[in-house]
CSV table of C-alpha atoms in Angstrom, one decimal:
chain,number,residue,atom,x,y,z
A,27,MET,CA,-31.6,29.0,-7.9
A,28,LYS,CA,-31.7,25.6,-9.6
A,29,ILE,CA,-28.0,25.9,-10.5
A,30,GLN,CA,-27.0,26.9,-7.0
A,31,TYR,CA,-29.0,24.0,-5.5
A,32,THR,CA,-27.4,21.5,-7.9
A,33,THR,CA,-23.9,22.9,-7.1
A,34,SER,CA,-24.7,22.5,-3.4
A,35,LEU,CA,-25.8,18.9,-3.9
A,36,ILE,CA,-22.6,18.1,-5.9
A,37,ARG,CA,-20.4,19.6,-3.1
A,38,THR,CA,-22.3,17.5,-0.5
A,39,ALA,CA,-21.9,14.4,-2.5
A,40,GLY,CA,-18.2,15.1,-2.9
A,41,VAL,CA,-17.8,15.5,0.8
A,42,CYS,CA,-19.6,12.2,1.5
A,43,VAL,CA,-17.4,10.4,-1.1
A,44,ALA,CA,-14.3,11.9,0.4
A,45,LEU,CA,-15.3,10.8,3.9
A,46,LEU,CA,-16.2,7.3,2.7
A,47,ILE,CA,-12.8,7.0,1.0
A,48,SER,CA,-10.8,8.3,4.0
A,49,GLY,CA,-12.8,6.1,6.4
A,50,ASN,CA,-12.0,3.0,4.2
A,51,ALA,CA,-8.3,4.0,4.0
A,52,PHE,CA,-8.2,4.4,7.8
A,53,ALA,CA,-9.8,1.0,8.3
A,54,ALA,CA,-7.4,-0.6,5.8
A,55,GLU,CA,-4.5,0.8,7.8
A,56,GLY,CA,-5.7,-0.9,11.0
A,57,GLY,CA,-8.1,1.7,12.2
A,58,THR,CA,-11.4,0.8,13.7
A,59,SER,CA,-13.9,2.7,11.6
A,60,GLN,CA,-14.6,-0.3,9.4
A,61,THR,CA,-17.9,-2.1,10.3
A,62,VAL,CA,-18.6,-5.6,9.4
A,63,ALA,CA,-21.9,-6.1,7.7
A,64,GLU,CA,-24.2,-8.6,9.2
A,65,THR,CA,-25.3,-11.5,7.1
A,66,PRO,CA,-29.0,-11.9,6.3
A,67,GLN,CA,-28.9,-15.0,8.5
A,68,GLN,CA,-27.6,-13.0,11.4
A,69,LYS,CA,-30.2,-10.3,11.0
A,70,CYS,CA,-33.0,-12.8,11.0
A,71,GLN,CA,-31.5,-14.7,13.9
A,72,LYS,CA,-31.7,-11.6,16.1
A,73,ILE,CA,-35.5,-11.6,15.7
A,74,GLY,CA,-35.8,-15.4,16.0
A,75,LYS,CA,-36.5,-16.1,12.4
A,76,VAL,CA,-34.8,-17.9,9.5
A,77,TYR,CA,-33.5,-16.3,6.3
A,78,ASN,CA,-35.1,-17.8,3.3
A,79,LYS,CA,-32.7,-17.6,0.4
A,80,GLU,CA,-35.5,-18.1,-2.1
A,81,THR,CA,-37.7,-15.2,-0.9
A,82,LYS,CA,-34.8,-13.2,0.5
A,83,LYS,CA,-36.8,-12.5,3.6
A,84,CYS,CA,-36.8,-13.4,7.3
A,85,GLU,CA,-39.5,-15.9,7.9
A,86,ALA,CA,-40.9,-18.1,10.7
A,87,LYS,CA,-39.2,-21.5,10.8
A,88,LYS,CA,-41.0,-24.0,8.6
A,89,SER,CA,-40.1,-27.3,6.9
A,90,SER,CA,-41.1,-26.0,3.5
A,91,MET,CA,-38.0,-23.9,3.3
A,92,ASN,CA,-35.1,-25.1,1.2
A,93,GLN,CA,-32.2,-27.1,2.6
A,94,ASP,CA,-29.6,-24.3,2.4
A,95,SER,CA,-31.7,-21.7,4.0
A,96,LEU,CA,-32.4,-24.0,7.0
A,97,PHE,CA,-28.8,-25.2,7.2
A,98,GLU,CA,-27.3,-21.7,7.1
A,99,SER,CA,-29.8,-20.2,9.6
A,100,GLY,CA,-29.3,-23.2,12.0
A,101,ARG,CA,-25.6,-22.8,11.7
A,102,GLU,CA,-25.9,-19.1,12.7
A,103,PHE,CA,-27.9,-20.0,15.8
A,104,ALA,CA,-25.3,-22.7,16.7
A,105,TYR,CA,-22.3,-20.4,16.3
A,106,ALA,CA,-24.2,-17.8,18.4
A,107,GLY,CA,-24.5,-20.4,21.2
A,108,GLN,CA,-28.2,-21.0,20.7
A,109,TYR,CA,-27.8,-24.8,20.3
A,110,GLN,CA,-31.4,-25.9,21.1
A,111,GLU,CA,-32.7,-23.4,18.6
A,112,ALA,CA,-30.2,-24.6,16.0
A,113,LEU,CA,-31.2,-28.2,16.5
A,114,ALA,CA,-34.9,-27.3,16.1
A,115,ILE,CA,-34.1,-25.6,12.8
A,116,PHE,CA,-31.9,-28.5,11.6
A,117,ASP,CA,-34.8,-30.9,12.4
A,118,LEU,CA,-36.9,-29.0,9.8
A,119,ALA,CA,-34.5,-29.6,6.9
A,120,PRO,CA,-35.8,-31.8,4.2
A,121,ASP,CA,-32.5,-33.7,3.8
A,122,GLN,CA,-31.6,-35.2,7.2
A,123,LEU,CA,-28.7,-37.0,5.6
A,124,ASP,CA,-26.9,-33.8,4.5
A,125,PRO,CA,-23.3,-34.3,5.9
A,126,ARG,CA,-23.1,-30.6,6.8
A,127,LEU,CA,-26.4,-30.8,8.7
A,128,LEU,CA,-25.2,-33.9,10.6
A,129,ASN,CA,-21.9,-32.2,11.4
A,130,MET,CA,-23.7,-29.1,12.8
A,131,LYS,CA,-26.0,-31.3,14.8
A,132,GLY,CA,-23.0,-33.0,16.3
A,133,TYR,CA,-21.4,-29.6,17.0
A,134,SER,CA,-24.6,-28.4,18.8
A,135,TYR,CA,-24.8,-31.6,20.9
A,136,ARG,CA,-21.1,-31.4,21.7
A,137,LYS,CA,-21.5,-27.8,22.9
A,138,LEU,CA,-24.5,-28.9,25.0
A,139,GLY,CA,-22.2,-31.5,26.6
A,140,GLN,CA,-23.9,-34.5,25.0
A,141,LEU,CA,-20.8,-36.1,23.6
A,142,GLU,CA,-22.3,-39.5,22.8
A,143,LYS,CA,-25.0,-37.9,20.6
A,144,ALA,CA,-22.4,-35.6,19.1
A,145,MET,CA,-20.1,-38.5,18.2
A,146,ALA,CA,-22.9,-40.4,16.5
A,147,PHE,CA,-23.7,-37.4,14.3
A,148,TYR,CA,-20.1,-36.8,13.4
A,149,LYS,CA,-19.5,-40.5,12.6
A,150,HIS,CA,-22.7,-40.5,10.4
A,151,SER,CA,-21.5,-37.4,8.6
A,152,ILE,CA,-18.0,-38.9,8.0
A,153,ALA,CA,-19.6,-42.1,6.7
A,154,LEU,CA,-21.5,-40.1,4.1
A,155,ASP,CA,-18.6,-37.8,3.2
A,156,PRO,CA,-15.2,-39.0,4.3
A,157,GLN,CA,-13.6,-36.0,2.5
A,158,TYR,CA,-15.4,-33.4,4.6
A,159,SER,CA,-12.6,-31.8,6.6
A,160,LEU,CA,-14.7,-29.7,8.9
A,161,VAL,CA,-16.6,-32.7,10.4
A,162,ARG,CA,-13.2,-34.3,11.0
A,163,GLU,CA,-12.0,-31.2,12.9
A,164,TYR,CA,-15.1,-31.1,15.1
A,165,TYR,CA,-15.0,-34.8,15.6
A,166,GLY,CA,-11.3,-34.4,16.7
A,167,GLU,CA,-12.3,-31.7,19.2
A,168,ALA,CA,-15.0,-34.1,20.6
A,169,LEU,CA,-12.4,-36.8,20.9
A,170,LEU,CA,-10.2,-34.4,22.8
A,171,GLN,CA,-13.1,-33.6,25.1
A,172,ASN,CA,-13.4,-37.3,25.7
A,173,GLY,CA,-9.7,-37.5,26.5
A,174,ASP,CA,-8.7,-39.5,23.4
A,175,VAL,CA,-5.7,-37.5,22.0
A,176,ASP,CA,-4.5,-40.4,19.8
A,177,ALA,CA,-7.8,-40.6,18.0
A,178,ALA,CA,-7.9,-36.8,17.6
A,179,LYS,CA,-4.4,-37.0,16.0
A,180,ILE,CA,-5.7,-39.6,13.5
A,181,GLN,CA,-8.4,-37.1,12.5
A,182,LEU,CA,-5.6,-34.5,12.1
A,183,VAL,CA,-3.8,-36.8,9.7
A,184,LYS,CA,-7.0,-37.4,7.7
A,185,ILE,CA,-7.5,-33.6,7.4
A,186,ARG,CA,-4.0,-33.1,6.1
A,187,GLU,CA,-4.6,-35.8,3.5
A,188,ILE,CA,-7.9,-34.2,2.5
A,189,CYS,CA,-6.4,-30.7,2.2
A,190,ALA,CA,-3.2,-32.1,0.7
A,191,SER,CA,-1.3,-29.7,3.1
A,192,GLU,CA,-1.3,-28.4,6.6
A,193,ASN,CA,-2.5,-24.9,5.4
A,194,CYS,CA,-6.2,-25.5,5.6
A,195,GLU,CA,-8.2,-24.0,8.4
A,196,SER,CA,-9.6,-27.3,9.7
A,197,TYR,CA,-6.1,-28.7,10.1
A,198,GLN,CA,-4.8,-25.6,11.9
A,199,GLN,CA,-7.8,-25.4,14.2
A,200,LEU,CA,-7.5,-29.1,15.3
A,201,PHE,CA,-3.7,-28.9,15.5
A,202,ALA,CA,-4.1,-25.9,17.9
A,203,ALA,CA,-6.8,-27.7,19.9
A,204,ILE,CA,-4.5,-30.8,20.3
A,205,SER,CA,-1.5,-28.7,21.2
A,206,ASN,CA,-3.6,-26.7,23.8
A,207,HIS,CA,-5.0,-29.9,25.2
A,208,GLN,CA,-1.6,-31.5,25.6
A,209,THR,CA,-0.2,-28.4,27.4
A,210,GLY,CA,-3.2,-28.0,29.6
A,211,GLN,CA,-4.2,-24.7,28.1
A,212,PRO,CA,-7.8,-23.9,27.3
A,213,ALA,CA,-8.8,-24.6,23.8
A,214,VAL,CA,-8.7,-21.5,21.6
A,215,SER,CA,-10.9,-22.0,18.6
A,216,ARG,CA,-13.0,-19.7,16.6
A,217,TRP,CA,-15.7,-22.3,16.5
């Protein structure tokens, strides 16, 4: 009885492994069975909480959390289109002069249509870290929204200098935004 039960378990495990391998092979060949795992920040965001990297738990938003936990959770809210919620989380961060935080505040305000506030946050972030290419991309997109194509092109040149090529994502995203703006096409950006 015990041997038969063990043999049955081994067969079942073998079938599961085979299905897993074939599913991964199908997905690797362009199939759709592959699922993208949610980040802890995304899981917490769904329930209106913040992922705390130190405790590895979803928690209520509070200023005693570490900088990275608050930044990453706020960023998830911003990229999900919940800009007010993102700003509330960013305001809890202990280091309000973190260039990443200032950039994402600018992003959130820009998406809310508050370009003047967005520009101020972008400029502050650039002043603190002139080599931060993502803030220059977002600033360039805000400049485009404001109709200043020449200033956006200056940011594009700065990004190319920072990346030492045109192959970095920030350069490609801003280049596409400028091209689309000039041809009158809607901006196509993953941000």
